[in-house]
PDB file of C-alpha atoms in Angstrom:
ATOM      1  CA  MET A 168      13.066 -10.068  18.803  1.00  0.00           C
ATOM      2  CA  THR A 169      13.244  -6.093  17.775  1.00  0.00           C
ATOM      3  CA  TYR A 170       9.789  -5.016  16.433  1.00  0.00           C
ATOM      4  CA  PHE A 171       9.866  -3.594  12.912  1.00  0.00           C
ATOM      5  CA  GLN A 172       6.570  -0.817  12.415  1.00  0.00           C
ATOM      6  CA  GLN A 173       7.539   0.730   9.182  1.00  0.00           C
ATOM      7  CA  LEU A 174      10.499  -0.466   7.004  1.00  0.00           C
ATOM      8  CA  ILE A 175      12.470  -3.992   7.405  1.00  0.00           C
ATOM      9  CA  SER A 176      15.969  -4.261   5.287  1.00  0.00           C
ATOM     10  CA  CYS A 177      16.567  -7.544   3.332  1.00  0.00           C
ATOM     11  CA  ILE A 178      19.351  -8.095   5.495  1.00  0.00           C
ATOM     12  CA  ASP A 179      17.378  -7.567   8.696  1.00  0.00           C
ATOM     13  CA  LEU A 180      14.509 -10.078   7.646  1.00  0.00           C
ATOM     14  CA  HIS A 181      17.167 -12.450   6.710  1.00  0.00           C
ATOM     15  CA  ALA A 182      18.614 -12.566  10.290  1.00  0.00           C
ATOM     16  CA  ILE A 183      15.208 -13.240  12.023  1.00  0.00           C
ATOM     17  CA  LEU A 184      13.849 -15.899   9.506  1.00  0.00           C
ATOM     18  CA  GLY A 185      12.496 -18.806  11.306  1.00  0.00           C
ATOM     19  CA  SER A 186      11.467 -16.420  14.447  1.00  0.00           C
ATOM     20  CA  LYS A 187       8.493 -17.789  16.261  1.00  0.00           C
ATOM     21  CA  ASP A 188       6.063 -14.799  15.552  1.00  0.00           C
ATOM     22  CA  LEU A 189       7.414 -13.964  12.215  1.00  0.00           C
ATOM     23  CA  VAL A 190       4.614 -13.929   9.450  1.00  0.00           C
ATOM     24  CA  VAL A 191       5.855 -13.371   5.937  1.00  0.00           C
ATOM     25  CA  LEU A 192       3.145 -12.150   3.710  1.00  0.00           C
ATOM     26  CA  ASP A 193       3.601 -11.814  -0.286  1.00  0.00           C
ATOM     27  CA  ALA A 194       0.923  -9.030  -1.312  1.00  0.00           C
ATOM     28  CA  SER A 195       1.671  -8.672  -4.958  1.00  0.00           C
ATOM     29  CA  ILE A 196      -1.034  -7.652  -7.588  1.00  0.00           C
ATOM     30  CA  PRO A 197      -1.009  -7.921 -11.170  1.00  0.00           C
ATOM     31  CA  PRO A 198       0.609  -4.668 -12.932  1.00  0.00           C
ATOM     32  CA  VAL A 199      -1.915  -2.173 -13.580  1.00  0.00           C
ATOM     33  CA  GLY A 200      -1.975  -0.289 -17.279  1.00  0.00           C
ATOM     34  CA  ASN A 201       1.175  -0.350 -19.252  1.00  0.00           C
ATOM     35  CA  MET A 202       3.157  -1.283 -15.939  1.00  0.00           C
ATOM     36  CA  ALA A 203       5.703  -3.962 -16.737  1.00  0.00           C
ATOM     37  CA  ALA A 204       5.114  -7.634 -15.381  1.00  0.00           C
ATOM     38  CA  PRO A 205       7.556  -8.758 -12.652  1.00  0.00           C
ATOM     39  CA  ALA A 206      10.493 -11.049 -13.935  1.00  0.00           C
ATOM     40  CA  TYR A 207       9.743 -13.269 -10.650  1.00  0.00           C
ATOM     41  CA  SER A 208       6.599 -13.550  -8.966  1.00  0.00           C
ATOM     42  CA  TRP A 209       4.588 -16.164  -6.807  1.00  0.00           C
ATOM     43  CA  PRO A 210       4.426 -19.085  -6.639  1.00  0.00           C
ATOM     44  CA  GLU A 211       7.652 -19.878  -8.493  1.00  0.00           C
ATOM     45  CA  TYR A 212       9.630 -17.290  -6.678  1.00  0.00           C
ATOM     46  CA  ARG A 213       8.504 -16.210  -2.921  1.00  0.00           C
ATOM     47  CA  LEU A 214      10.430 -15.610   0.474  1.00  0.00           C
ATOM     48  CA  PRO A 215      10.684 -18.848   2.768  1.00  0.00           C
ATOM     49  CA  ASN A 216       7.270 -19.491   4.803  1.00  0.00           C
ATOM     50  CA  ALA A 217       5.509 -16.564   2.966  1.00  0.00           C
ATOM     51  CA  ARG A 218       1.869 -16.706   2.894  1.00  0.00           C
ATOM     52  CA  ARG A 219      -0.494 -15.336   0.042  1.00  0.00           C
ATOM     53  CA  PHE A 220      -2.107 -11.840   1.024  1.00  0.00           C
ATOM     54  CA  ASP A 221      -4.510 -11.804  -1.726  1.00  0.00           C
ATOM     55  CA  LEU A 222      -5.568  -8.489  -2.184  1.00  0.00           C
ATOM     56  CA  ASN A 223      -7.652  -8.813  -5.055  1.00  0.00           C
ATOM     57  CA  GLN A 224      -9.959 -11.580  -3.574  1.00  0.00           C
ATOM     58  CA  HIS A 225      -9.878 -12.216  -0.097  1.00  0.00           C
ATOM     59  CA  PHE A 226      -8.676  -8.406   1.190  1.00  0.00           C
ATOM     60  CA  SER A 227     -11.192  -6.509  -0.682  1.00  0.00           C
ATOM     61  CA  ASP A 228     -14.622  -5.761  -0.459  1.00  0.00           C
ATOM     62  CA  LEU A 229     -15.754  -7.573  -3.262  1.00  0.00           C
ATOM     63  CA  ALA A 230     -19.397  -6.284  -2.838  1.00  0.00           C
ATOM     64  CA  SER A 231     -17.952  -2.866  -4.101  1.00  0.00           C
ATOM     65  CA  ASP A 232     -17.928  -1.627  -7.774  1.00  0.00           C
ATOM     66  CA  LEU A 233     -14.383  -0.344  -6.996  1.00  0.00           C
ATOM     67  CA  PRO A 234     -10.885  -1.967  -6.918  1.00  0.00           C
ATOM     68  CA  HIS A 235      -9.383  -2.553  -3.449  1.00  0.00           C
ATOM     69  CA  THR A 236     -11.690  -1.254  -1.452  1.00  0.00           C
ATOM     70  CA  MET A 237     -10.940  -2.033   2.062  1.00  0.00           C
ATOM     71  CA  PRO A 238     -13.393  -4.980   3.349  1.00  0.00           C
ATOM     72  CA  SER A 239     -15.068  -4.779   6.811  1.00  0.00           C
ATOM     73  CA  ALA A 240     -13.364  -5.207  10.064  1.00  0.00           C
ATOM     74  CA  SER A 241     -14.933  -8.836  10.754  1.00  0.00           C
ATOM     75  CA  HIS A 242     -14.001  -9.546   7.030  1.00  0.00           C
ATOM     76  CA  PHE A 243     -10.529  -8.531   7.493  1.00  0.00           C
ATOM     77  CA  GLU A 244     -10.341 -10.317  10.737  1.00  0.00           C
ATOM     78  CA  GLN A 245     -11.370 -13.496   9.362  1.00  0.00           C
ATOM     79  CA  ALA A 246      -9.017 -13.307   6.418  1.00  0.00           C
ATOM     80  CA  ALA A 247      -6.261 -12.730   8.759  1.00  0.00           C
ATOM     81  CA  LYS A 248      -6.910 -15.493  11.071  1.00  0.00           C
ATOM     82  CA  THR A 249      -7.021 -17.877   7.827  1.00  0.00           C
ATOM     83  CA  LEU A 250      -3.558 -16.676   7.231  1.00  0.00           C
ATOM     84  CA  GLY A 251      -2.584 -17.745  10.621  1.00  0.00           C
ATOM     85  CA  ILE A 252      -1.708 -14.375  11.739  1.00  0.00           C
ATOM     86  CA  ASN A 253      -1.544 -13.658  15.773  1.00  0.00           C
ATOM     87  CA  GLN A 254      -2.291 -10.760  17.883  1.00  0.00           C
ATOM     88  CA  GLN A 255       1.661 -11.021  18.409  1.00  0.00           C
ATOM     89  CA  SER A 256       2.804 -11.558  15.334  1.00  0.00           C
ATOM     90  CA  GLN A 257       5.502  -9.768  13.635  1.00  0.00           C
ATOM     91  CA  ILE A 258       4.139  -9.383   9.778  1.00  0.00           C
ATOM     92  CA  VAL A 259       6.682  -8.474   7.187  1.00  0.00           C
ATOM     93  CA  VAL A 260       4.894  -7.800   3.849  1.00  0.00           C
ATOM     94  CA  TYR A 261       6.604  -7.646   0.126  1.00  0.00           C
ATOM     95  CA  ASP A 262       5.347  -7.604  -3.133  1.00  0.00           C
ATOM     96  CA  ASP A 263       7.122  -8.897  -6.552  1.00  0.00           C
ATOM     97  CA  LEU A 264       7.617  -5.298  -8.148  1.00  0.00           C
ATOM     98  CA  GLY A 265       9.883  -4.028  -5.446  1.00  0.00           C
ATOM     99  CA  LEU A 266       7.646  -1.372  -3.660  1.00  0.00           C
ATOM    100  CA  PHE A 267       4.162  -1.472  -5.111  1.00  0.00           C
ATOM    101  CA  SER A 268       1.150  -2.814  -3.255  1.00  0.00           C
ATOM    102  CA  ALA A 269       3.041  -4.097  -0.182  1.00  0.00           C
ATOM    103  CA  ALA A 270       2.300  -0.718   1.160  1.00  0.00           C
ATOM    104  CA  ARG A 271      -1.395  -1.249   0.745  1.00  0.00           C
ATOM    105  CA  ALA A 272      -1.200  -4.283   3.188  1.00  0.00           C
ATOM    106  CA  TRP A 273       0.809  -2.234   5.641  1.00  0.00           C
ATOM    107  CA  TYR A 274      -1.752   0.621   5.792  1.00  0.00           C
ATOM    108  CA  MET A 275      -4.529  -2.089   6.117  1.00  0.00           C
ATOM    109  CA  PHE A 276      -3.026  -3.853   9.050  1.00  0.00           C
ATOM    110  CA  ARG A 277      -2.431  -0.451  10.640  1.00  0.00           C
ATOM    111  CA  ALA A 278      -5.888   0.759  10.275  1.00  0.00           C
ATOM    112  CA  MET A 279      -7.378  -2.755  11.773  1.00  0.00           C
ATOM    113  CA  GLY A 280      -4.564  -1.739  14.866  1.00  0.00           C
ATOM    114  CA  HIS A 281      -1.847  -3.935  14.374  1.00  0.00           C
ATOM    115  CA  ASN A 282       1.086  -2.017  14.219  1.00  0.00           C
ATOM    116  CA  ASN A 283       3.720  -4.668  14.280  1.00  0.00           C
ATOM    117  CA  ILE A 284       4.201  -4.983  10.560  1.00  0.00           C
ATOM    118  CA  ALA A 285       7.133  -3.831   8.155  1.00  0.00           C
ATOM    119  CA  VAL A 286       7.352  -3.180   4.510  1.00  0.00           C
ATOM    120  CA  LEU A 287      10.428  -4.955   2.646  1.00  0.00           C
ATOM    121  CA  ASP A 288      12.431  -2.174   1.692  1.00  0.00           C
ATOM    122  CA  GLY A 289      13.107  -3.281  -2.126  1.00  0.00           C
ATOM    123  CA  GLY A 290      10.595  -6.258  -2.067  1.00  0.00           C
ATOM    124  CA  LEU A 291      11.364  -9.717  -3.750  1.00  0.00           C
ATOM    125  CA  PRO A 292      13.346  -8.278  -6.741  1.00  0.00           C
ATOM    126  CA  TYR A 293      15.924  -6.643  -3.903  1.00  0.00           C
ATOM    127  CA  TRP A 294      15.892 -10.061  -2.031  1.00  0.00           C
ATOM    128  CA  LEU A 295      16.835 -12.109  -5.362  1.00  0.00           C
ATOM    129  CA  LYS A 296      19.320  -9.716  -5.942  1.00  0.00           C
ATOM    130  CA  LEU A 297      21.075  -9.922  -2.791  1.00  0.00           C
ATOM    131  CA  LYS A 298      20.714 -13.735  -3.305  1.00  0.00           C
ATOM    132  CA  LYS A 299      18.681 -14.211  -0.398  1.00  0.00           C
ATOM    133  CA  PRO A 300      17.055 -17.660   0.045  1.00  0.00           C
ATOM    134  CA  VAL A 301      13.567 -18.761  -1.714  1.00  0.00           C
ATOM    135  CA  ALA A 302      10.946 -21.175  -0.549  1.00  0.00           C
ATOM    136  CA  ASP A 303      11.142 -24.758  -1.075  1.00  0.00           C
ATOM    137  CA  SER A 304       7.650 -25.537  -3.007  1.00  0.00           C
ATOM    138  CA  GLN A 305       7.169 -29.129  -1.505  1.00  0.00           C
ATOM    139  CA  THR A 306       8.029 -27.399   2.254  1.00  0.00           C
ATOM    140  CA  ASP A 307       5.636 -24.583   1.920  1.00  0.00           C
ATOM    141  CA  ILE A 308       2.533 -26.734   0.718  1.00  0.00           C
ATOM    142  CA  HIS A 309       2.906 -29.071   3.919  1.00  0.00           C
ATOM    143  CA  ALA A 310       3.331 -25.760   6.116  1.00  0.00           C
ATOM    144  CA  LYS A 311      -0.435 -24.565   4.281  1.00  0.00           C
ATOM    145  CA  GLN A 312      -2.126 -27.863   5.045  1.00  0.00           C
ATOM    146  CA  HIS A 313      -1.054 -27.754   8.806  1.00  0.00           C
ATOM    147  CA  ARG A 314      -1.343 -24.124   9.422  1.00  0.00           C
ATOM    148  CA  ILE A 315      -3.409 -23.255  12.684  1.00  0.00           C
ATOM    149  CA  ILE A 316      -5.989 -20.531  12.425  1.00  0.00           C
ATOM    150  CA  GLY A 317      -4.712 -17.455  13.834  1.00  0.00           C
ATOM    151  CA  ASN A 318      -6.255 -15.493  16.987  1.00  0.00           C
ATOM    152  CA  PHE A 319      -6.033 -12.024  15.198  1.00  0.00           C
ATOM    153  CA  VAL A 320      -8.370  -9.437  16.431  1.00  0.00           C
ATOM    154  CA  ALA A 321      -9.318  -6.120  14.243  1.00  0.00           C
ATOM    155  CA  LYS A 322      -9.653  -3.280  15.943  1.00  0.00           C
ATOM    156  CA  GLU A 323     -10.648  -0.725  13.573  1.00  0.00           C
ATOM    157  CA  GLN A 324      -8.789   2.881  13.829  1.00  0.00           C
ATOM    158  CA  VAL A 325     -10.744   6.000  12.984  1.00  0.00           C
ATOM    159  CA  ASP A 326      -9.459   8.580  10.261  1.00  0.00           C
ATOM    160  CA  TYR A 327      -7.514   6.040   8.163  1.00  0.00           C
ATOM    161  CA  PHE A 328      -9.621   6.273   5.363  1.00  0.00           C
ATOM    162  CA  CYS A 329     -12.163   8.956   3.534  1.00  0.00           C
ATOM    163  CA  ASP A 330     -14.637   9.042   0.881  1.00  0.00           C
ATOM    164  CA  TRP A 331     -15.196  11.474  -2.022  1.00  0.00           C
ATOM    165  CA  ARG A 332     -17.612  13.684  -0.205  1.00  0.00           C
ATOM    166  CA  GLU A 333     -14.770  14.402   2.559  1.00  0.00           C
ATOM    167  CA  VAL A 334     -12.466  14.707  -0.537  1.00  0.00           C
ATOM    168  CA  ALA A 335     -14.821  17.204  -2.169  1.00  0.00           C
ATOM    169  CA  THR A 336     -14.982  19.412   0.932  1.00  0.00           C
ATOM    170  CA  GLN A 337     -10.799  19.441   0.980  1.00  0.00           C
ATOM    171  CA  THR A 338     -10.861  20.589  -2.540  1.00  0.00           C
ATOM    172  CA  HIS A 339     -12.814  23.853  -1.452  1.00  0.00           C
ATOM    173  CA  SER A 340     -11.256  24.597   2.145  1.00  0.00           C
ATOM    174  CA  GLN A 341      -8.017  23.255   1.458  1.00  0.00           C
ATOM    175  CA  ALA A 342      -7.612  22.383   5.050  1.00  0.00           C
ATOM    176  CA  GLU A 343      -5.798  19.449   4.162  1.00  0.00           C
ATOM    177  CA  LEU A 344      -3.474  18.812   1.112  1.00  0.00           C
ATOM    178  CA  ILE A 345      -4.574  16.066  -1.552  1.00  0.00           C
ATOM    179  CA  LEU A 346      -1.527  14.397  -2.684  1.00  0.00           C
ATOM    180  CA  ASP A 347      -2.365  12.352  -5.861  1.00  0.00           C
ATOM    181  CA  ALA A 348       0.560   9.458  -6.281  1.00  0.00           C
ATOM    182  CA  ARG A 349       0.060   8.844  -9.603  1.00  0.00           C
ATOM    183  CA  ALA A 350       2.773   9.134 -12.723  1.00  0.00           C
ATOM    184  CA  GLU A 351       2.816  12.868 -13.907  1.00  0.00           C
ATOM    185  CA  ARG A 352       1.093  12.362 -17.441  1.00  0.00           C
ATOM    186  CA  ARG A 353      -1.830  11.057 -15.721  1.00  0.00           C
ATOM    187  CA  PHE A 354      -2.389  13.361 -13.194  1.00  0.00           C
ATOM    188  CA  LYS A 355      -2.073  16.056 -15.745  1.00  0.00           C
ATOM    189  CA  GLY A 356      -4.800  14.232 -18.168  1.00  0.00           C
ATOM    190  CA  LEU A 357      -2.424  13.747 -20.615  1.00  0.00           C
ATOM    191  CA  ASP A 358      -2.833   9.810 -20.677  1.00  0.00           C
ATOM    192  CA  ALA A 359      -5.741   7.945 -20.425  1.00  0.00           C
ATOM    193  CA  GLU A 360      -6.828   5.911 -17.376  1.00  0.00           C
ATOM    194  CA  PRO A 361      -6.281   2.262 -17.446  1.00  0.00           C
ATOM    195  CA  ARG A 362      -9.757   1.470 -16.318  1.00  0.00           C
ATOM    196  CA  ALA A 363     -12.688   1.950 -18.863  1.00  0.00           C
ATOM    197  CA  GLY A 364     -15.221   4.602 -17.786  1.00  0.00           C
ATOM    198  CA  VAL A 365     -12.979   6.789 -15.790  1.00  0.00           C
ATOM    199  CA  ARG A 366     -12.317  10.350 -16.825  1.00  0.00           C
ATOM    200  CA  SER A 367      -8.481  11.789 -17.237  1.00  0.00           C
ATOM    201  CA  GLY A 368      -6.944  14.357 -14.595  1.00  0.00           C
ATOM    202  CA  HIS A 369      -6.849  15.424 -11.264  1.00  0.00           C
ATOM    203  CA  MET A 370      -8.925  16.838  -8.235  1.00  0.00           C
ATOM    204  CA  PRO A 371      -8.956  20.658  -7.916  1.00  0.00           C
ATOM    205  CA  ASN A 372      -6.033  21.683  -5.613  1.00  0.00           C
ATOM    206  CA  ALA A 373      -4.582  18.577  -5.747  1.00  0.00           C
ATOM    207  CA  LYS A 374      -0.862  18.265  -5.913  1.00  0.00           C
ATOM    208  CA  ASN A 375       1.196  15.525  -7.745  1.00  0.00           C
ATOM    209  CA  LEU A 376       3.759  13.201  -5.451  1.00  0.00           C
ATOM    210  CA  ALA A 377       4.309  10.357  -8.167  1.00  0.00           C
ATOM    211  CA  TYR A 378       4.980   7.467  -5.632  1.00  0.00           C
ATOM    212  CA  GLN A 379       8.579   6.688  -8.002  1.00  0.00           C
ATOM    213  CA  HIS A 380       9.847   9.597  -6.835  1.00  0.00           C
ATOM    214  CA  LEU A 381      10.310   8.270  -3.070  1.00  0.00           C
ATOM    215  CA  PHE A 382      12.673   5.561  -4.088  1.00  0.00           C
ATOM    216  CA  ASN A 383      16.370   5.516  -5.221  1.00  0.00           C
ATOM    217  CA  GLN A 384      17.358   2.454  -6.857  1.00  0.00           C
ATOM    218  CA  GLY A 385      14.737  -0.014  -5.993  1.00  0.00           C
ATOM    219  CA  LEU A 386      14.643   1.333  -2.282  1.00  0.00           C
ATOM    220  CA  PHE A 387      12.945   3.851  -0.237  1.00  0.00           C
ATOM    221  CA  LYS A 388      15.026   7.027   0.139  1.00  0.00           C
ATOM    222  CA  SER A 389      16.495   8.095   3.685  1.00  0.00           C
ATOM    223  CA  PRO A 390      14.397   9.787   5.906  1.00  0.00           C
ATOM    224  CA  ASP A 391      15.752  12.776   5.552  1.00  0.00           C
ATOM    225  CA  GLU A 392      15.381  12.732   2.083  1.00  0.00           C
ATOM    226  CA  LEU A 393      11.685  11.592   2.570  1.00  0.00           C
ATOM    227  CA  ALA A 394      11.447  14.767   4.747  1.00  0.00           C
ATOM    228  CA  GLU A 395      12.836  17.371   2.385  1.00  0.00           C
ATOM    229  CA  ILE A 396      10.435  15.978   0.014  1.00  0.00           C
ATOM    230  CA  PHE A 397       7.414  16.728   2.240  1.00  0.00           C
ATOM    231  CA  ALA A 398       8.677  19.951   3.119  1.00  0.00           C
ATOM    232  CA  HIS A 399       8.880  21.013  -0.348  1.00  0.00           C
ATOM    233  CA  ILE A 400       5.212  20.060  -1.159  1.00  0.00           C
ATOM    234  CA  ASN A 401       3.916  20.179   2.284  1.00  0.00           C
ATOM    235  CA  VAL A 402       5.086  23.757   3.079  1.00  0.00           C
ATOM    236  CA  ASN A 403       2.478  24.636   5.598  1.00  0.00           C
ATOM    237  CA  LYS A 404       2.682  21.423   7.395  1.00  0.00           C
ATOM    238  CA  GLN A 405      -0.923  20.151   6.757  1.00  0.00           C
ATOM    239  CA  ALA A 406      -2.680  17.376   7.273  1.00  0.00           C
ATOM    240  CA  MET A 407      -2.535  15.151   4.115  1.00  0.00           C
ATOM    241  CA  ILE A 408      -4.876  13.046   2.117  1.00  0.00           C
ATOM    242  CA  MET A 409      -3.711  10.540  -0.086  1.00  0.00           C
ATOM    243  CA  SER A 410      -5.030   9.573  -3.338  1.00  0.00           C
ATOM    244  CA  CYS A 411      -4.054   7.444  -6.381  1.00  0.00           C
ATOM    245  CA  GLY A 412      -5.449   5.136  -9.229  1.00  0.00           C
ATOM    246  CA  SER A 413      -7.091   2.645  -6.618  1.00  0.00           C
ATOM    247  CA  GLY A 414      -5.801   3.231  -3.213  1.00  0.00           C
ATOM    248  CA  VAL A 415      -2.902   1.374  -3.584  1.00  0.00           C
ATOM    249  CA  THR A 416       0.336   3.358  -4.162  1.00  0.00           C
ATOM    250  CA  ALA A 417      -1.439   6.263  -1.913  1.00  0.00           C
ATOM    251  CA  CYS A 418      -0.401   3.883   1.051  1.00  0.00           C
ATOM    252  CA  ILE A 419       3.132   4.345  -0.248  1.00  0.00           C
ATOM    253  CA  LEU A 420       3.166   8.024   0.119  1.00  0.00           C
ATOM    254  CA  ALA A 421       1.362   7.414   3.439  1.00  0.00           C
ATOM    255  CA  LEU A 422       4.266   4.835   4.695  1.00  0.00           C
ATOM    256  CA  ALA A 423       7.010   7.736   3.553  1.00  0.00           C
ATOM    257  CA  ALA A 424       4.778  10.012   5.492  1.00  0.00           C
ATOM    258  CA  ASP A 425       4.858   7.788   8.666  1.00  0.00           C
ATOM    259  CA  ILE A 426       8.563   7.372   8.266  1.00  0.00           C
ATOM    260  CA  THR A 427       9.144  11.075   8.105  1.00  0.00           C
ATOM    261  CA  GLY A 428       6.886  11.538  11.560  1.00  0.00           C
ATOM    262  CA  HIS A 429       3.806  12.810   9.901  1.00  0.00           C
ATOM    263  CA  LYS A 430       0.753  11.396  11.664  1.00  0.00           C
ATOM    264  CA  ASP A 431      -2.248  13.065  10.274  1.00  0.00           C
ATOM    265  CA  VAL A 432      -2.700  11.033   7.229  1.00  0.00           C
ATOM    266  CA  ARG A 433      -5.506   9.610   5.625  1.00  0.00           C
ATOM    267  CA  VAL A 434      -6.181   7.716   2.448  1.00  0.00           C
ATOM    268  CA  TYR A 435      -9.227   8.010   0.026  1.00  0.00           C
ATOM    269  CA  ASP A 436     -10.122   4.574  -0.422  1.00  0.00           C
ATOM    270  CA  GLY A 437     -11.941   5.093  -4.067  1.00  0.00           C
ATOM    271  CA  SER A 438      -9.042   7.312  -5.008  1.00  0.00           C
ATOM    272  CA  TRP A 439      -9.223   8.365  -8.705  1.00  0.00           C
ATOM    273  CA  SER A 440     -11.208   4.980  -9.835  1.00  0.00           C
ATOM    274  CA  GLU A 441     -13.859   6.737  -7.960  1.00  0.00           C
ATOM    275  CA  TRP A 442     -13.290  10.547  -8.499  1.00  0.00           C
ATOM    276  CA  GLY A 443     -13.105  10.151 -11.959  1.00  0.00           C
ATOM    277  CA  SER A 444     -16.017   7.697 -12.698  1.00  0.00           C
ATOM    278  CA  LEU A 445     -18.495   9.911 -10.556  1.00  0.00           C
ATOM    279  CA  PRO A 446     -20.776  12.111 -12.671  1.00  0.00           C
ATOM    280  CA  ASN A 447     -20.672  15.475 -10.577  1.00  0.00           C
ATOM    281  CA  THR A 448     -17.081  15.459  -9.390  1.00  0.00           C
ATOM    282  CA  ILE A 449     -14.787  18.409 -10.677  1.00  0.00           C
ATOM    283  CA  VAL A 450     -11.817  17.017 -13.121  1.00  0.00           C
ATOM    284  CA  GLU A 451      -8.948  19.441 -13.828  1.00  0.00           C
ATOM    285  CA  THR A 452      -6.544  18.791 -16.564  1.00  0.00           C
ATOM    286  CA  THR A 453      -3.368  21.008 -17.588  1.00  0.00           C
ATOM    287  CA  THR A 454      -5.724  23.195 -20.196  1.00  0.00           C
ATOM    288  CA  ASN A 455      -9.301  22.521 -18.719  1.00  0.00           C
ATOM    289  CA  ASN A 456     -11.444  22.608 -15.501  1.00  0.00           C
ATOM    290  CA  PHE A 457     -14.609  20.207 -16.153  1.00  0.00           C
TER     291      PHE A 457
END
């Protein structure tokens, strides 16, 4: 089987359904803020033999006050084993909004040393649009009851994540380019943040690259188009720190960067949920610096 490590099309996934080492994960999370709810979602609509990658409960550090915080390697390893994931697994991850939280799961597995993981381009909506098969609920219940614990081993990689202190340093030195995946109005401080107690605005010297700009009709733009976007916003070809609201859509930017060959990329795990709530961090808007 050919291994996929970035994106996989619905057609390519359909062709390998049933393969011995294939593991399909639904990494959907509830919509945030004023986002529209998906038309079709787990458990009623899911891909054949898909397993639930529960980002909010099983793959986040629940001891953290912040949402979606990366758990420890031992925590991640045990959760992955419970899903029946093995060292040799080819993982395909998708979500019910098309291209939203699946990239977070992709990035987390990469950070734990597992490279054979790909995001389903277009996700569940595009899969259904192409009239590809969905799961039979009874078959899936039987499969879950008989799932064997996997042999996944987490091998934590360095420089995949950074904290607010490192980001603060970069707001001054500008050695690394900070890209913010939130919508433009949130970035400019014109719209309130969806989480209570979080200020509106952006980090000093950050640039806005709303993740939706990377898509065309529900699919990722071509590698050449993505490369042009990064060339325009990152003129000096700097290393990049990706941020967003809570570390989820920042991973879409990281995936797009990986597709275009940019390897010197980190994700600010706390993202704006942390930066905007800390008392001493600098927040800028379109009209004020405070």
